[in-house]
Amino acid sequence: MPKKHPRADSLKIRANLSDSFDNRIISQFGLIAHGRGEAFDYILGETTTKISLKTIHVATAQLLFSNSVISVNGNSAALCAKNIVKLANLTNSKIEINLFHKSKTRANKISQLLKKHGAKDVYGLNAKYLTKIPGLKSNRKYIDKRGIFLSDVIFVPLEDGDRTEFLKKMNKTVITVDLNPLSRTSVMSDITIVDNLVRVLPEMIKQSRNMSDLSESDLQKIIKKFNNKKQLNLILKYMSKRLIDLST
């Protein structure tokens, strides 16, 4: 694929996801979800906005401040396994696998991929330690007693709305990455980064390093100033204006 191809990055990601499907890292539904997200990325201009940069700053502060877990599914592992491990190390976050279309084979393959990139402990695999999110019916109800169950904050990129709703009922703070600002996950989360995960994680890694010396008090100040509804309104206005500008 020519490096100067206008869709080079997107095509590489698609090829990676196709290979990950063949290798049973992601499900066929994950391919559909990616295509839906990519449509919203076109509207964003396939760039990280200033609005999202502010949200990333707050999300990073929240991870650094709290007892946090990064929840991983097939798509996030296929796209960003290396950066997930980096971010977990920098923010002292645990990593837990949580799948909607669950199988031991997929979970083990995702675990192997994460460990290939340096993850030491991967939670969510050992049935001995699994418990259920009260009220949730899907396979994503299973969480690790040592991970998500004990955490204050869960970073759930590429999440489904049902689990976000029930995690909130457990008094968990939910951070998500979702290219669709209208999704239930986006609306229900405490911190919603409307951006592409492949751009978000490198920025979070960068900001984690820059913020590593901040005191708990400084981190709290960053978190308390944030209003997720306001940020979602701003990103919707940005996307609406961009569509109008493109149509004139």
PDB file of C-alpha atoms in Angstrom:
ATOM      1  CA  MET A   1       0.000   0.000   0.000  1.00  0.00           C
ATOM      2  CA  PRO A   2       1.568   3.354  -1.038  1.00  0.00           C
ATOM      3  CA  LYS A   3       2.400   5.545   1.983  1.00  0.00           C
ATOM      4  CA  LYS A   4       0.983   8.583   0.191  1.00  0.00           C
ATOM      5  CA  HIS A   5      -2.387   6.927  -0.370  1.00  0.00           C
ATOM      6  CA  PRO A   6      -5.013   9.321   1.099  1.00  0.00           C
ATOM      7  CA  ARG A   7      -6.611   6.460   3.029  1.00  0.00           C
ATOM      8  CA  ALA A   8      -3.354   4.729   4.010  1.00  0.00           C
ATOM      9  CA  ASP A   9      -3.837   4.816   7.795  1.00  0.00           C
ATOM     10  CA  SER A  10      -7.472   3.782   7.583  1.00  0.00           C
ATOM     11  CA  LEU A  11      -6.690   0.938   5.184  1.00  0.00           C
ATOM     12  CA  LYS A  12      -3.921  -0.348   7.461  1.00  0.00           C
ATOM     13  CA  ILE A  13      -6.347  -0.401  10.377  1.00  0.00           C
ATOM     14  CA  ARG A  14      -8.935  -2.251   8.299  1.00  0.00           C
ATOM     15  CA  ALA A  15      -6.330  -4.822   7.245  1.00  0.00           C
ATOM     16  CA  ASN A  16      -5.266  -5.258  10.873  1.00  0.00           C
ATOM     17  CA  LEU A  17      -8.862  -5.818  11.963  1.00  0.00           C
ATOM     18  CA  SER A  18      -9.442  -8.282   9.138  1.00  0.00           C
ATOM     19  CA  ASP A  19      -6.370 -10.262  10.235  1.00  0.00           C
ATOM     20  CA  SER A  20      -7.533 -10.044  13.855  1.00  0.00           C
ATOM     21  CA  PHE A  21     -10.887 -11.500  12.840  1.00  0.00           C
ATOM     22  CA  ASP A  22      -9.136 -14.377  11.068  1.00  0.00           C
ATOM     23  CA  ASN A  23      -7.028 -14.904  14.201  1.00  0.00           C
ATOM     24  CA  ARG A  24     -10.174 -14.884  16.393  1.00  0.00           C
ATOM     25  CA  ILE A  25      -9.198 -11.776  18.343  1.00  0.00           C
ATOM     26  CA  ILE A  26     -12.339  -9.901  17.282  1.00  0.00           C
ATOM     27  CA  SER A  27     -15.808 -11.073  16.278  1.00  0.00           C
ATOM     28  CA  GLN A  28     -17.682 -10.259  13.075  1.00  0.00           C
ATOM     29  CA  PHE A  29     -19.720  -7.797  15.113  1.00  0.00           C
ATOM     30  CA  GLY A  30     -16.507  -5.966  15.956  1.00  0.00           C
ATOM     31  CA  LEU A  31     -15.915  -5.376  12.257  1.00  0.00           C
ATOM     32  CA  ILE A  32     -19.371  -3.830  11.943  1.00  0.00           C
ATOM     33  CA  ALA A  33     -18.791  -1.635  14.991  1.00  0.00           C
ATOM     34  CA  HIS A  34     -15.526  -0.347  13.555  1.00  0.00           C
ATOM     35  CA  GLY A  35     -17.168   0.608  10.272  1.00  0.00           C
ATOM     36  CA  ARG A  36     -19.859   2.530  12.132  1.00  0.00           C
ATOM     37  CA  GLY A  37     -17.240   4.407  14.127  1.00  0.00           C
ATOM     38  CA  GLU A  38     -15.191   5.215  11.053  1.00  0.00           C
ATOM     39  CA  ALA A  39     -18.190   7.006   9.542  1.00  0.00           C
ATOM     40  CA  PHE A  40     -18.241   9.381  12.520  1.00  0.00           C
ATOM     41  CA  ASP A  41     -14.478   9.853  12.237  1.00  0.00           C
ATOM     42  CA  TYR A  42     -14.992  11.190   8.707  1.00  0.00           C
ATOM     43  CA  ILE A  43     -17.270  13.845  10.171  1.00  0.00           C
ATOM     44  CA  LEU A  44     -14.608  14.754  12.734  1.00  0.00           C
ATOM     45  CA  GLY A  45     -12.125  15.143   9.906  1.00  0.00           C
ATOM     46  CA  GLU A  46     -10.074  12.191  11.196  1.00  0.00           C
ATOM     47  CA  THR A  47      -8.321  14.454  13.644  1.00  0.00           C
ATOM     48  CA  THR A  48      -8.237  15.011  17.392  1.00  0.00           C
ATOM     49  CA  THR A  49     -10.089  18.230  18.164  1.00  0.00           C
ATOM     50  CA  LYS A  50      -9.177  20.758  20.850  1.00  0.00           C
ATOM     51  CA  ILE A  51     -12.403  19.734  22.567  1.00  0.00           C
ATOM     52  CA  SER A  52     -11.253  16.121  22.743  1.00  0.00           C
ATOM     53  CA  LEU A  53      -7.758  17.111  23.873  1.00  0.00           C
ATOM     54  CA  LYS A  54      -9.293  18.762  26.924  1.00  0.00           C
ATOM     55  CA  THR A  55     -11.336  15.640  27.657  1.00  0.00           C
ATOM     56  CA  ILE A  56      -8.252  13.437  27.244  1.00  0.00           C
ATOM     57  CA  HIS A  57      -6.460  15.642  29.786  1.00  0.00           C
ATOM     58  CA  VAL A  58      -9.238  15.112  32.326  1.00  0.00           C
ATOM     59  CA  ALA A  59      -9.481  11.378  31.619  1.00  0.00           C
ATOM     60  CA  THR A  60      -5.749  10.974  32.149  1.00  0.00           C
ATOM     61  CA  ALA A  61      -5.921  12.885  35.423  1.00  0.00           C
ATOM     62  CA  GLN A  62      -8.750  10.607  36.546  1.00  0.00           C
ATOM     63  CA  LEU A  63      -6.726   7.464  35.790  1.00  0.00           C
ATOM     64  CA  LEU A  64      -3.693   8.827  37.636  1.00  0.00           C
ATOM     65  CA  PHE A  65      -5.772   9.853  40.638  1.00  0.00           C
ATOM     66  CA  SER A  66      -7.894   6.735  41.090  1.00  0.00           C
ATOM     67  CA  ASN A  67      -7.827   2.994  41.559  1.00  0.00           C
ATOM     68  CA  SER A  68      -8.438   2.295  37.888  1.00  0.00           C
ATOM     69  CA  VAL A  69      -8.901  -0.577  35.460  1.00  0.00           C
ATOM     70  CA  ILE A  70      -8.613  -0.546  31.679  1.00  0.00           C
ATOM     71  CA  SER A  71     -11.321  -2.833  30.292  1.00  0.00           C
ATOM     72  CA  VAL A  72     -10.255  -4.498  27.049  1.00  0.00           C
ATOM     73  CA  ASN A  73     -12.354  -6.081  24.306  1.00  0.00           C
ATOM     74  CA  GLY A  74     -11.351  -7.578  20.974  1.00  0.00           C
ATOM     75  CA  ASN A  75     -11.337  -4.352  18.978  1.00  0.00           C
ATOM     76  CA  SER A  76      -9.331  -2.345  21.496  1.00  0.00           C
ATOM     77  CA  ALA A  77      -6.781  -5.162  21.797  1.00  0.00           C
ATOM     78  CA  ALA A  78      -6.465  -5.554  18.030  1.00  0.00           C
ATOM     79  CA  LEU A  79      -6.054  -1.826  17.480  1.00  0.00           C
ATOM     80  CA  CYS A  80      -3.962  -0.775  20.457  1.00  0.00           C
ATOM     81  CA  ALA A  81      -2.615  -3.640  22.592  1.00  0.00           C
ATOM     82  CA  LYS A  82       0.852  -2.097  22.912  1.00  0.00           C
ATOM     83  CA  ASN A  83      -0.464   1.316  23.941  1.00  0.00           C
ATOM     84  CA  ILE A  84      -2.993  -0.186  26.360  1.00  0.00           C
ATOM     85  CA  VAL A  85      -0.123  -1.833  28.219  1.00  0.00           C
ATOM     86  CA  LYS A  86       1.920   1.386  28.167  1.00  0.00           C
ATOM     87  CA  LEU A  87      -0.968   3.429  29.535  1.00  0.00           C
ATOM     88  CA  ALA A  88      -1.713   0.854  32.222  1.00  0.00           C
ATOM     89  CA  ASN A  89       1.897   0.964  33.393  1.00  0.00           C
ATOM     90  CA  LEU A  90       2.052   4.768  33.425  1.00  0.00           C
ATOM     91  CA  THR A  91      -1.224   5.180  35.335  1.00  0.00           C
ATOM     92  CA  ASN A  92      -0.831   2.118  37.562  1.00  0.00           C
ATOM     93  CA  SER A  93      -4.055   0.711  36.106  1.00  0.00           C
ATOM     94  CA  LYS A  94      -5.019  -2.947  35.962  1.00  0.00           C
ATOM     95  CA  ILE A  95      -6.005  -4.579  32.674  1.00  0.00           C
ATOM     96  CA  GLU A  96      -9.150  -6.712  32.501  1.00  0.00           C
ATOM     97  CA  ILE A  97     -10.620  -8.540  29.511  1.00  0.00           C
ATOM     98  CA  ASN A  98     -14.372  -8.191  29.105  1.00  0.00           C
ATOM     99  CA  LEU A  99     -16.175  -9.526  26.031  1.00  0.00           C
ATOM    100  CA  PHE A 100     -19.747  -9.306  24.750  1.00  0.00           C
ATOM    101  CA  HIS A 101     -19.330 -12.258  22.362  1.00  0.00           C
ATOM    102  CA  LYS A 102     -17.403 -14.345  24.824  1.00  0.00           C
ATOM    103  CA  SER A 103     -15.305 -17.468  24.292  1.00  0.00           C
ATOM    104  CA  LYS A 104     -12.314 -18.871  26.143  1.00  0.00           C
ATOM    105  CA  THR A 105     -10.386 -18.985  22.881  1.00  0.00           C
ATOM    106  CA  ARG A 106     -10.880 -15.281  22.178  1.00  0.00           C
ATOM    107  CA  ALA A 107     -10.157 -14.271  25.763  1.00  0.00           C
ATOM    108  CA  ASN A 108      -6.945 -16.303  25.831  1.00  0.00           C
ATOM    109  CA  LYS A 109      -5.799 -14.952  22.473  1.00  0.00           C
ATOM    110  CA  ILE A 110      -6.387 -11.380  23.659  1.00  0.00           C
ATOM    111  CA  SER A 111      -4.492 -12.130  26.863  1.00  0.00           C
ATOM    112  CA  GLN A 112      -1.579 -13.552  24.861  1.00  0.00           C
ATOM    113  CA  LEU A 113      -1.536 -10.449  22.656  1.00  0.00           C
ATOM    114  CA  LEU A 114      -1.446  -8.135  25.679  1.00  0.00           C
ATOM    115  CA  LYS A 115       1.288 -10.182  27.342  1.00  0.00           C
ATOM    116  CA  LYS A 116       3.284 -10.133  24.113  1.00  0.00           C
ATOM    117  CA  HIS A 117       3.395  -6.354  24.561  1.00  0.00           C
ATOM    118  CA  GLY A 118       4.485  -6.542  28.190  1.00  0.00           C
ATOM    119  CA  ALA A 119       1.331  -6.963  30.276  1.00  0.00           C
ATOM    120  CA  LYS A 120       2.159  -8.899  33.441  1.00  0.00           C
ATOM    121  CA  ASP A 121      -1.262  -9.475  34.945  1.00  0.00           C
ATOM    122  CA  VAL A 122      -4.411  -9.735  32.846  1.00  0.00           C
ATOM    123  CA  TYR A 123      -7.653 -10.062  34.790  1.00  0.00           C
ATOM    124  CA  GLY A 124     -11.032 -11.437  33.761  1.00  0.00           C
ATOM    125  CA  LEU A 125      -9.896 -14.920  32.704  1.00  0.00           C
ATOM    126  CA  ASN A 126      -9.971 -17.056  35.830  1.00  0.00           C
ATOM    127  CA  ALA A 127     -13.525 -18.223  36.597  1.00  0.00           C
ATOM    128  CA  LYS A 128     -12.537 -18.602  40.250  1.00  0.00           C
ATOM    129  CA  TYR A 129     -12.393 -14.817  40.607  1.00  0.00           C
ATOM    130  CA  LEU A 130     -15.385 -13.822  38.489  1.00  0.00           C
ATOM    131  CA  THR A 131     -18.516 -12.219  39.874  1.00  0.00           C
ATOM    132  CA  LYS A 132     -21.508 -10.545  38.210  1.00  0.00           C
ATOM    133  CA  ILE A 133     -22.581  -6.947  37.703  1.00  0.00           C
ATOM    134  CA  PRO A 134     -26.014  -6.883  39.412  1.00  0.00           C
ATOM    135  CA  GLY A 135     -28.880  -6.667  36.920  1.00  0.00           C
ATOM    136  CA  LEU A 136     -26.843  -6.939  33.718  1.00  0.00           C
ATOM    137  CA  LYS A 137     -27.979  -9.801  31.460  1.00  0.00           C
ATOM    138  CA  SER A 138     -25.314  -9.961  28.730  1.00  0.00           C
ATOM    139  CA  ASN A 139     -21.991 -11.812  28.903  1.00  0.00           C
ATOM    140  CA  ARG A 140     -20.338  -8.534  29.857  1.00  0.00           C
ATOM    141  CA  LYS A 141     -21.832  -8.968  33.322  1.00  0.00           C
ATOM    142  CA  TYR A 142     -18.825 -11.045  34.384  1.00  0.00           C
ATOM    143  CA  ILE A 143     -16.138  -8.991  36.120  1.00  0.00           C
ATOM    144  CA  ASP A 144     -13.060  -9.886  38.115  1.00  0.00           C
ATOM    145  CA  LYS A 145     -13.259  -9.528  41.895  1.00  0.00           C
ATOM    146  CA  ARG A 146      -9.646  -8.319  41.873  1.00  0.00           C
ATOM    147  CA  GLY A 147     -10.138  -5.858  39.027  1.00  0.00           C
ATOM    148  CA  ILE A 148     -13.264  -3.990  37.964  1.00  0.00           C
ATOM    149  CA  PHE A 149     -15.202  -5.066  41.059  1.00  0.00           C
ATOM    150  CA  LEU A 150     -12.702  -3.339  43.385  1.00  0.00           C
ATOM    151  CA  SER A 151     -11.936  -0.345  41.184  1.00  0.00           C
ATOM    152  CA  ASP A 152     -13.164   3.227  41.466  1.00  0.00           C
ATOM    153  CA  VAL A 153     -12.703   4.074  37.791  1.00  0.00           C
ATOM    154  CA  ILE A 154     -13.103   1.945  34.677  1.00  0.00           C
ATOM    155  CA  PHE A 155     -11.698   3.051  31.339  1.00  0.00           C
ATOM    156  CA  VAL A 156     -13.887   1.262  28.806  1.00  0.00           C
ATOM    157  CA  PRO A 157     -12.951   2.241  25.245  1.00  0.00           C
ATOM    158  CA  LEU A 158     -15.341   0.957  22.570  1.00  0.00           C
ATOM    159  CA  GLU A 159     -17.954   0.033  25.138  1.00  0.00           C
ATOM    160  CA  ASP A 160     -21.616  -0.983  24.967  1.00  0.00           C
ATOM    161  CA  GLY A 161     -24.289   1.122  26.653  1.00  0.00           C
ATOM    162  CA  ASP A 162     -25.769  -1.618  28.831  1.00  0.00           C
ATOM    163  CA  ARG A 163     -22.633  -2.237  30.847  1.00  0.00           C
ATOM    164  CA  THR A 164     -21.940   1.475  31.259  1.00  0.00           C
ATOM    165  CA  GLU A 165     -25.406   1.909  32.743  1.00  0.00           C
ATOM    166  CA  PHE A 166     -24.942  -0.884  35.267  1.00  0.00           C
ATOM    167  CA  LEU A 167     -21.371   0.082  36.162  1.00  0.00           C
ATOM    168  CA  LYS A 168     -22.724   3.507  37.046  1.00  0.00           C
ATOM    169  CA  LYS A 169     -25.314   1.837  39.277  1.00  0.00           C
ATOM    170  CA  MET A 170     -22.353   0.254  41.095  1.00  0.00           C
ATOM    171  CA  ASN A 171     -21.046   3.807  41.716  1.00  0.00           C
ATOM    172  CA  LYS A 172     -18.155   3.364  39.312  1.00  0.00           C
ATOM    173  CA  THR A 173     -16.739   6.298  37.385  1.00  0.00           C
ATOM    174  CA  VAL A 174     -16.742   5.420  33.683  1.00  0.00           C
ATOM    175  CA  ILE A 175     -14.364   6.834  31.078  1.00  0.00           C
ATOM    176  CA  THR A 176     -14.990   5.896  27.463  1.00  0.00           C
ATOM    177  CA  VAL A 177     -13.757   6.529  23.936  1.00  0.00           C
ATOM    178  CA  ASP A 178     -16.583   6.609  21.402  1.00  0.00           C
ATOM    179  CA  LEU A 179     -16.693   8.265  17.993  1.00  0.00           C
ATOM    180  CA  ASN A 180     -20.481   8.530  18.256  1.00  0.00           C
ATOM    181  CA  PRO A 181     -21.396  11.333  20.693  1.00  0.00           C
ATOM    182  CA  LEU A 182     -25.047  10.225  20.588  1.00  0.00           C
ATOM    183  CA  SER A 183     -24.508   6.654  21.771  1.00  0.00           C
ATOM    184  CA  ARG A 184     -25.832   5.567  25.154  1.00  0.00           C
ATOM    185  CA  THR A 185     -22.272   4.908  26.254  1.00  0.00           C
ATOM    186  CA  SER A 186     -21.238   8.468  25.377  1.00  0.00           C
ATOM    187  CA  VAL A 187     -24.234  10.009  27.104  1.00  0.00           C
ATOM    188  CA  MET A 188     -24.075   7.858  30.245  1.00  0.00           C
ATOM    189  CA  SER A 189     -20.320   7.931  30.866  1.00  0.00           C
ATOM    190  CA  ASP A 190     -18.683  10.384  33.249  1.00  0.00           C
ATOM    191  CA  ILE A 191     -15.911  11.264  30.794  1.00  0.00           C
ATOM    192  CA  THR A 192     -16.494  10.700  27.072  1.00  0.00           C
ATOM    193  CA  ILE A 193     -13.649  11.161  24.609  1.00  0.00           C
ATOM    194  CA  VAL A 194     -15.192  11.555  21.154  1.00  0.00           C
ATOM    195  CA  ASP A 195     -12.249  10.509  19.045  1.00  0.00           C
ATOM    196  CA  ASN A 196     -10.539   7.530  17.460  1.00  0.00           C
ATOM    197  CA  LEU A 197      -8.892   5.203  19.979  1.00  0.00           C
ATOM    198  CA  VAL A 198      -5.755   4.910  17.844  1.00  0.00           C
ATOM    199  CA  ARG A 199      -5.217   8.662  18.291  1.00  0.00           C
ATOM    200  CA  VAL A 200      -6.421   8.862  21.885  1.00  0.00           C
ATOM    201  CA  LEU A 201      -4.076   6.374  23.526  1.00  0.00           C
ATOM    202  CA  PRO A 202      -0.791   7.923  22.311  1.00  0.00           C
ATOM    203  CA  GLU A 203      -2.037  11.290  23.587  1.00  0.00           C
ATOM    204  CA  MET A 204      -3.020   9.786  26.944  1.00  0.00           C
ATOM    205  CA  ILE A 205       0.427   8.203  27.215  1.00  0.00           C
ATOM    206  CA  LYS A 206       2.045  11.561  26.483  1.00  0.00           C
ATOM    207  CA  GLN A 207      -0.134  13.359  29.018  1.00  0.00           C
ATOM    208  CA  SER A 208       0.423  10.648  31.644  1.00  0.00           C
ATOM    209  CA  ARG A 209       4.144  11.329  31.447  1.00  0.00           C
ATOM    210  CA  ASN A 210       3.624  15.087  31.589  1.00  0.00           C
ATOM    211  CA  MET A 211       1.276  14.822  34.587  1.00  0.00           C
ATOM    212  CA  SER A 212       3.169  12.193  36.563  1.00  0.00           C
ATOM    213  CA  ASP A 213       4.528  14.715  39.080  1.00  0.00           C
ATOM    214  CA  LEU A 214       1.195  16.411  39.807  1.00  0.00           C
ATOM    215  CA  SER A 215      -0.114  16.162  43.350  1.00  0.00           C
ATOM    216  CA  GLU A 216      -3.435  14.501  44.166  1.00  0.00           C
ATOM    217  CA  SER A 217      -4.814  17.965  44.872  1.00  0.00           C
ATOM    218  CA  ASP A 218      -3.800  19.198  41.416  1.00  0.00           C
ATOM    219  CA  LEU A 219      -5.337  16.139  39.767  1.00  0.00           C
ATOM    220  CA  GLN A 220      -8.571  16.647  41.698  1.00  0.00           C
ATOM    221  CA  LYS A 221      -8.801  20.248  40.504  1.00  0.00           C
ATOM    222  CA  ILE A 222      -8.564  19.102  36.884  1.00  0.00           C
ATOM    223  CA  ILE A 223     -11.257  16.460  37.391  1.00  0.00           C
ATOM    224  CA  LYS A 224     -13.713  18.658  39.311  1.00  0.00           C
ATOM    225  CA  LYS A 225     -13.824  21.346  36.624  1.00  0.00           C
ATOM    226  CA  PHE A 226     -15.030  18.892  33.988  1.00  0.00           C
ATOM    227  CA  ASN A 227     -18.608  18.745  32.689  1.00  0.00           C
ATOM    228  CA  ASN A 228     -19.215  15.828  30.329  1.00  0.00           C
ATOM    229  CA  LYS A 229     -22.567  17.062  29.035  1.00  0.00           C
ATOM    230  CA  LYS A 230     -21.018  20.400  28.116  1.00  0.00           C
ATOM    231  CA  GLN A 231     -18.173  18.671  26.266  1.00  0.00           C
ATOM    232  CA  LEU A 232     -20.603  16.484  24.329  1.00  0.00           C
ATOM    233  CA  ASN A 233     -22.605  19.557  23.340  1.00  0.00           C
ATOM    234  CA  LEU A 234     -19.415  21.232  22.123  1.00  0.00           C
ATOM    235  CA  ILE A 235     -18.383  18.251  20.024  1.00  0.00           C
ATOM    236  CA  LEU A 236     -21.877  17.972  18.509  1.00  0.00           C
ATOM    237  CA  LYS A 237     -21.733  21.648  17.547  1.00  0.00           C
ATOM    238  CA  TYR A 238     -18.278  21.095  16.058  1.00  0.00           C
ATOM    239  CA  MET A 239     -19.473  18.150  13.969  1.00  0.00           C
ATOM    240  CA  SER A 240     -22.622  19.992  12.865  1.00  0.00           C
ATOM    241  CA  LYS A 241     -20.614  23.033  11.781  1.00  0.00           C
ATOM    242  CA  ARG A 242     -18.172  20.871   9.890  1.00  0.00           C
ATOM    243  CA  LEU A 243     -21.001  19.212   7.954  1.00  0.00           C
ATOM    244  CA  ILE A 244     -22.488  22.611   7.126  1.00  0.00           C
ATOM    245  CA  ASP A 245     -19.079  23.913   6.018  1.00  0.00           C
ATOM    246  CA  LEU A 246     -18.548  20.863   3.817  1.00  0.00           C
ATOM    247  CA  SER A 247     -21.960  21.305   2.196  1.00  0.00           C
ATOM    248  CA  THR A 248     -21.462  24.950   1.217  1.00  0.00           C
TER     249      THR A 248
END
